[in-house]
Coordinates of C-alpha atoms in Angstrom, one line a residue:
X1 CA 7.6 17.1 -16.3
X2 CA 11.4 16.2 -16.7
X3 CA 12.5 12.9 -15.1
X4 CA 16.1 12.1 -14.3
X5 CA 17.3 8.5 -15.1
X6 CA 13.9 7.2 -14.1
X7 CA 14.3 8.8 -10.6
X8 CA 11.2 10.6 -9.4
X9 CA 10.5 13.4 -6.8
X10 CA 7.8 11.7 -4.4
X11 CA 5.3 13.4 -2.3
X12 CA 3.0 11.6 0.2
X13 CA -0.4 13.0 1.2
X14 CA -3.2 11.3 3.2
X15 CA -3.7 9.9 6.7
X16 CA -3.3 6.2 6.0
X17 CA -0.3 4.6 7.9
X18 CA 1.0 3.1 4.7
X19 CA 2.1 6.6 3.7
X20 CA 5.4 6.8 5.6
X21 CA 6.1 3.2 4.8
X22 CA 5.9 3.8 1.0
X23 CA 7.9 6.9 1.5
X24 CA 10.9 4.9 3.0
X25 CA 10.8 2.2 0.4
X26 CA 10.7 4.5 -2.5
X27 CA 13.5 6.6 -0.9
X28 CA 15.4 3.3 -0.5
X29 CA 14.9 2.6 -4.2
X30 CA 16.7 5.8 -5.0
X31 CA 13.8 8.3 -5.5
X32 CA 13.9 11.7 -3.9
X33 CA 11.7 12.3 -1.0
X34 CA 10.0 15.8 -1.7
X35 CA 7.8 15.8 1.4
X36 CA 5.1 14.2 3.6
X37 CA 2.0 15.9 4.6
X38 CA 1.5 15.2 8.3
X39 CA -1.2 17.2 9.8
X40 CA -1.2 16.5 13.6
X41 CA 1.4 15.3 16.2
X42 CA 0.7 11.6 15.9
X43 CA 1.3 11.7 12.2
X44 CA 4.5 13.6 12.7
X45 CA 5.5 11.1 15.2
X46 CA 4.9 8.1 12.7
X47 CA 6.7 9.9 9.9
X48 CA 9.8 10.5 12.2
X49 CA 10.0 6.9 13.3
X50 CA 9.8 5.5 9.7
X51 CA 11.3 8.2 7.7
X52 CA 13.7 10.1 9.8
X53 CA 14.4 13.7 8.7
X54 CA 11.6 13.6 6.0
X55 CA 10.5 17.0 5.0
X56 CA 7.0 17.9 6.4
X57 CA 5.2 20.1 3.9
X58 CA 1.7 21.2 3.1
X59 CA -0.5 19.6 0.5
X60 CA -0.1 22.2 -2.1
X61 CA 3.6 22.3 -2.0
X62 CA 4.0 18.6 -2.2
X63 CA 1.9 18.4 -5.1
X64 CA 3.5 21.5 -6.9
X65 CA 6.9 19.9 -6.5
X66 CA 6.4 16.1 -6.9
X67 CA 6.7 14.1 -10.1
X68 CA 5.0 11.0 -8.2
X69 CA 2.2 12.1 -5.8
X70 CA 1.1 9.2 -3.6
X71 CA -2.5 9.7 -2.1
X72 CA -2.1 7.2 0.9
X73 CA -5.8 7.0 1.6
X74 CA -8.5 4.5 2.7
X75 CA -11.7 4.2 0.5
X76 CA -13.5 6.8 2.7
X77 CA -10.8 9.5 2.5
X78 CA -10.0 9.2 -1.1
X79 CA -12.9 10.8 -2.7
X80 CA -12.8 13.9 -0.7
X81 CA -9.1 14.3 -1.0
X82 CA -9.2 14.1 -4.9
X83 CA -12.0 16.6 -4.8
X84 CA -10.2 19.0 -2.7
X85 CA -6.9 18.9 -4.7
X86 CA -8.8 19.2 -7.8
X87 CA -11.0 22.2 -7.0
X88 CA -7.7 23.8 -5.7
X89 CA -6.2 23.4 -9.1
X90 CA -3.2 21.7 -7.5
X91 CA -2.5 18.9 -10.2
X92 CA 0.7 19.4 -12.4
X93 CA 0.3 18.1 -16.0
X94 CA 2.4 15.0 -16.7
X95 CA 2.9 13.9 -12.9
X96 CA 2.2 10.5 -11.6
X97 CA -0.7 10.4 -9.0
X98 CA -1.0 7.0 -7.2
X99 CA -3.6 6.1 -4.6
X100 CA -3.6 3.2 -2.2
X101 CA -7.4 2.8 -1.5
X102 CA -8.3 -0.9 -1.9
X103 CA -11.8 -0.3 -3.2
X104 CA -10.9 2.1 -6.0
X105 CA -9.2 1.7 -9.4
X106 CA -8.3 4.7 -11.4
X107 CA -11.8 6.1 -12.3
X108 CA -11.8 7.9 -8.9
X109 CA -9.1 10.2 -10.4
X110 CA -10.9 11.0 -13.5
X111 CA -11.0 14.8 -12.7
X112 CA -7.3 14.7 -12.0
X113 CA -6.8 12.9 -15.4
X114 CA -8.5 15.8 -17.0
X115 CA -6.0 18.0 -15.5
X116 CA -3.2 16.0 -17.1
X117 CA -1.9 13.6 -14.5
X118 CA -1.3 10.0 -14.9
X119 CA -3.5 7.8 -12.6
X120 CA -2.3 4.8 -10.9
X121 CA -4.0 2.6 -8.2
X122 CA -1.6 0.4 -6.0
X123 CA -2.7 -1.3 -2.9
X124 CA -0.4 -3.4 -0.8
X125 CA -2.2 -6.4 0.5
X126 CA -1.2 -6.7 4.0
X127 CA -2.4 -5.6 7.4
X128 CA -0.7 -2.3 8.0
X129 CA 0.5 -1.2 11.5
X130 CA 2.0 2.1 10.9
X131 CA 5.3 0.8 12.5
X132 CA 8.7 -0.4 11.1
X133 CA 7.4 -3.8 11.0
X134 CA 5.5 -2.8 7.7
X135 CA 8.9 -2.2 6.0
X136 CA 9.4 -6.0 6.1
X137 CA 5.9 -6.9 5.3
X138 CA 6.1 -4.6 2.3
X139 CA 8.7 -6.5 0.7
X140 CA 6.9 -9.9 1.1
X141 CA 3.5 -8.4 -0.2
X142 CA 1.4 -8.8 -3.3
X143 CA 0.2 -5.4 -4.4
X144 CA -3.1 -4.9 -6.5
X145 CA -2.4 -2.8 -9.6
X146 CA -4.9 -0.9 -11.5
X147 CA -3.9 1.4 -14.4
X148 CA -4.9 2.3 -18.0
X149 CA -3.0 -0.1 -20.2
X150 CA -0.4 2.3 -21.6
X151 CA 0.8 3.2 -18.2
X152 CA 0.3 -0.4 -16.5
X153 CA 4.0 -1.0 -16.7
X154 CA 4.8 1.9 -14.6
X155 CA 2.6 0.9 -11.8
X156 CA 4.2 -2.7 -12.0
X157 CA 7.7 -1.3 -11.9
X158 CA 6.9 0.8 -8.9
X159 CA 5.7 -2.2 -7.1
X160 CA 8.8 -4.2 -8.0
X161 CA 11.0 -1.2 -6.8
X162 CA 8.9 -1.3 -3.4
X163 CA 10.0 -4.9 -3.1
X164 CA 6.4 -6.4 -3.7
X165 CA 4.9 -8.5 -6.4
X166 CA 2.4 -6.8 -8.6
X167 CA -1.1 -8.4 -9.4
X168 CA -3.3 -6.6 -12.0
X169 CA -6.8 -6.0 -10.8
X170 CA -9.5 -4.8 -13.3
X171 CA -11.1 -1.5 -12.6
X172 CA -14.6 -3.2 -12.3
X173 CA -13.1 -5.8 -9.7
X174 CA -11.8 -3.4 -7.3
X175 CA -14.6 -3.4 -5.0
X176 CA -14.8 -7.5 -4.9
X177 CA -10.9 -7.4 -4.2
X178 CA -11.4 -4.9 -1.3
X179 CA -14.4 -6.9 0.2
X180 CA -12.3 -10.1 -0.1
X181 CA -9.4 -8.5 1.9
X182 CA -11.8 -7.0 4.4
X183 CA -13.5 -10.4 5.0
X184 CA -10.1 -12.1 5.6
X185 CA -8.7 -9.5 7.9
X186 CA -11.9 -9.2 10.1
X187 CA -12.7 -12.8 10.2
X188 CA -9.1 -13.7 11.3
X189 CA -9.1 -11.0 14.0
X190 CA -12.5 -12.1 15.3
X191 CA -11.6 -15.8 15.3
X192 CA -8.2 -15.1 17.2
X193 CA -10.0 -12.8 19.8
X194 CA -12.7 -15.6 20.3
X195 CA -9.9 -18.3 20.9
X196 CA -7.5 -16.1 23.1
X197 CA -10.6 -15.0 25.3
X198 CA -11.7 -18.6 25.8
X199 CA -8.1 -19.7 26.8
X200 CA -7.6 -16.7 29.1
X201 CA -11.1 -17.9 30.7
X202 CA -9.3 -21.2 31.8
X203 CA -6.4 -19.5 33.2
X204 CA -3.9 -19.4 30.3
X205 CA -1.7 -16.5 30.9
X206 CA -0.4 -15.9 27.5
X207 CA -3.2 -17.3 25.1
X208 CA -1.7 -15.5 22.0
X209 CA 1.7 -17.0 22.4
X210 CA 0.1 -20.6 23.0
X211 CA -1.9 -20.5 19.7
X212 CA 0.6 -18.7 17.6
X213 CA 2.3 -21.6 15.9
X214 CA -1.1 -23.3 15.5
X215 CA -2.7 -20.1 13.7
X216 CA 0.4 -19.6 11.5
X217 CA 0.5 -23.2 10.4
X218 CA -3.2 -23.3 9.9
X219 CA -3.2 -20.3 7.7
X220 CA -0.2 -21.6 5.7
X221 CA -2.2 -24.9 5.1
X222 CA -5.3 -23.1 4.1
X223 CA -3.2 -20.9 1.7
X224 CA -1.6 -23.8 0.1
X225 CA -5.1 -25.6 -0.3
X226 CA -6.4 -22.4 -1.8
X227 CA -3.5 -22.2 -4.3
X228 CA -2.7 -25.8 -5.4
X229 CA -1.0 -24.7 -8.6
X230 CA 1.9 -23.3 -6.8
X231 CA 5.2 -25.2 -7.0
X232 CA 6.5 -27.0 -4.2
X233 CA 10.0 -26.2 -2.9
X234 CA 11.3 -29.5 -4.3
X235 CA 10.1 -28.6 -7.7
X236 CA 13.0 -26.0 -7.9
X237 CA 15.6 -28.6 -7.6
X238 CA 17.0 -29.9 -10.8
X239 CA 17.0 -33.5 -11.5
X240 CA 20.7 -33.1 -12.7
X241 CA 21.9 -32.4 -9.3

């Protein structure tokens, strides 16, 4: 497919709330937004809030017209979506197909690859809300990248355009990666829920606000302990200054 100066026609398919966020970020990087599939009123409202005036199209037209198709899916949805589009003979030879499911690499796109697409797997590693808050969080996020070696630079470049930082995750390690993120997310939510309920039980009216600084500082300290090789801010100051 012809590409103009590295700019791509982008289409978004899938129910995951990261879809409109990626659409906004890719459009901001200069790519052309071909359309977003939004099957219900809630999905359309989310698209309108994050990507105003985005074209709402059906899946078939999005795949037919897009040079980059983003499958904004969780692990449960992705296999069925890939199967449905493949059986509909929807894929266009030479187009990029990127999915966002944390637990899969590009093997899940094998049948699409057989149809001539270029498979990429990119997962932004943050807790998505489906609101405009995600636009800022995406620019601060690391993104897991999996792709065949010849096209790995394409996936990495797209992450950089999104404002994120790419980290390569091997195909065989995607399940472990997904489990690690799920553990961190669920444990954090569970501990905060337990703490705020205990504080509410002794009469604290805003327990979330009370522990907010404590939780953030504790998480920052734990992350620093987990990555001791990261440079301290002072390390960036030249001795010549």
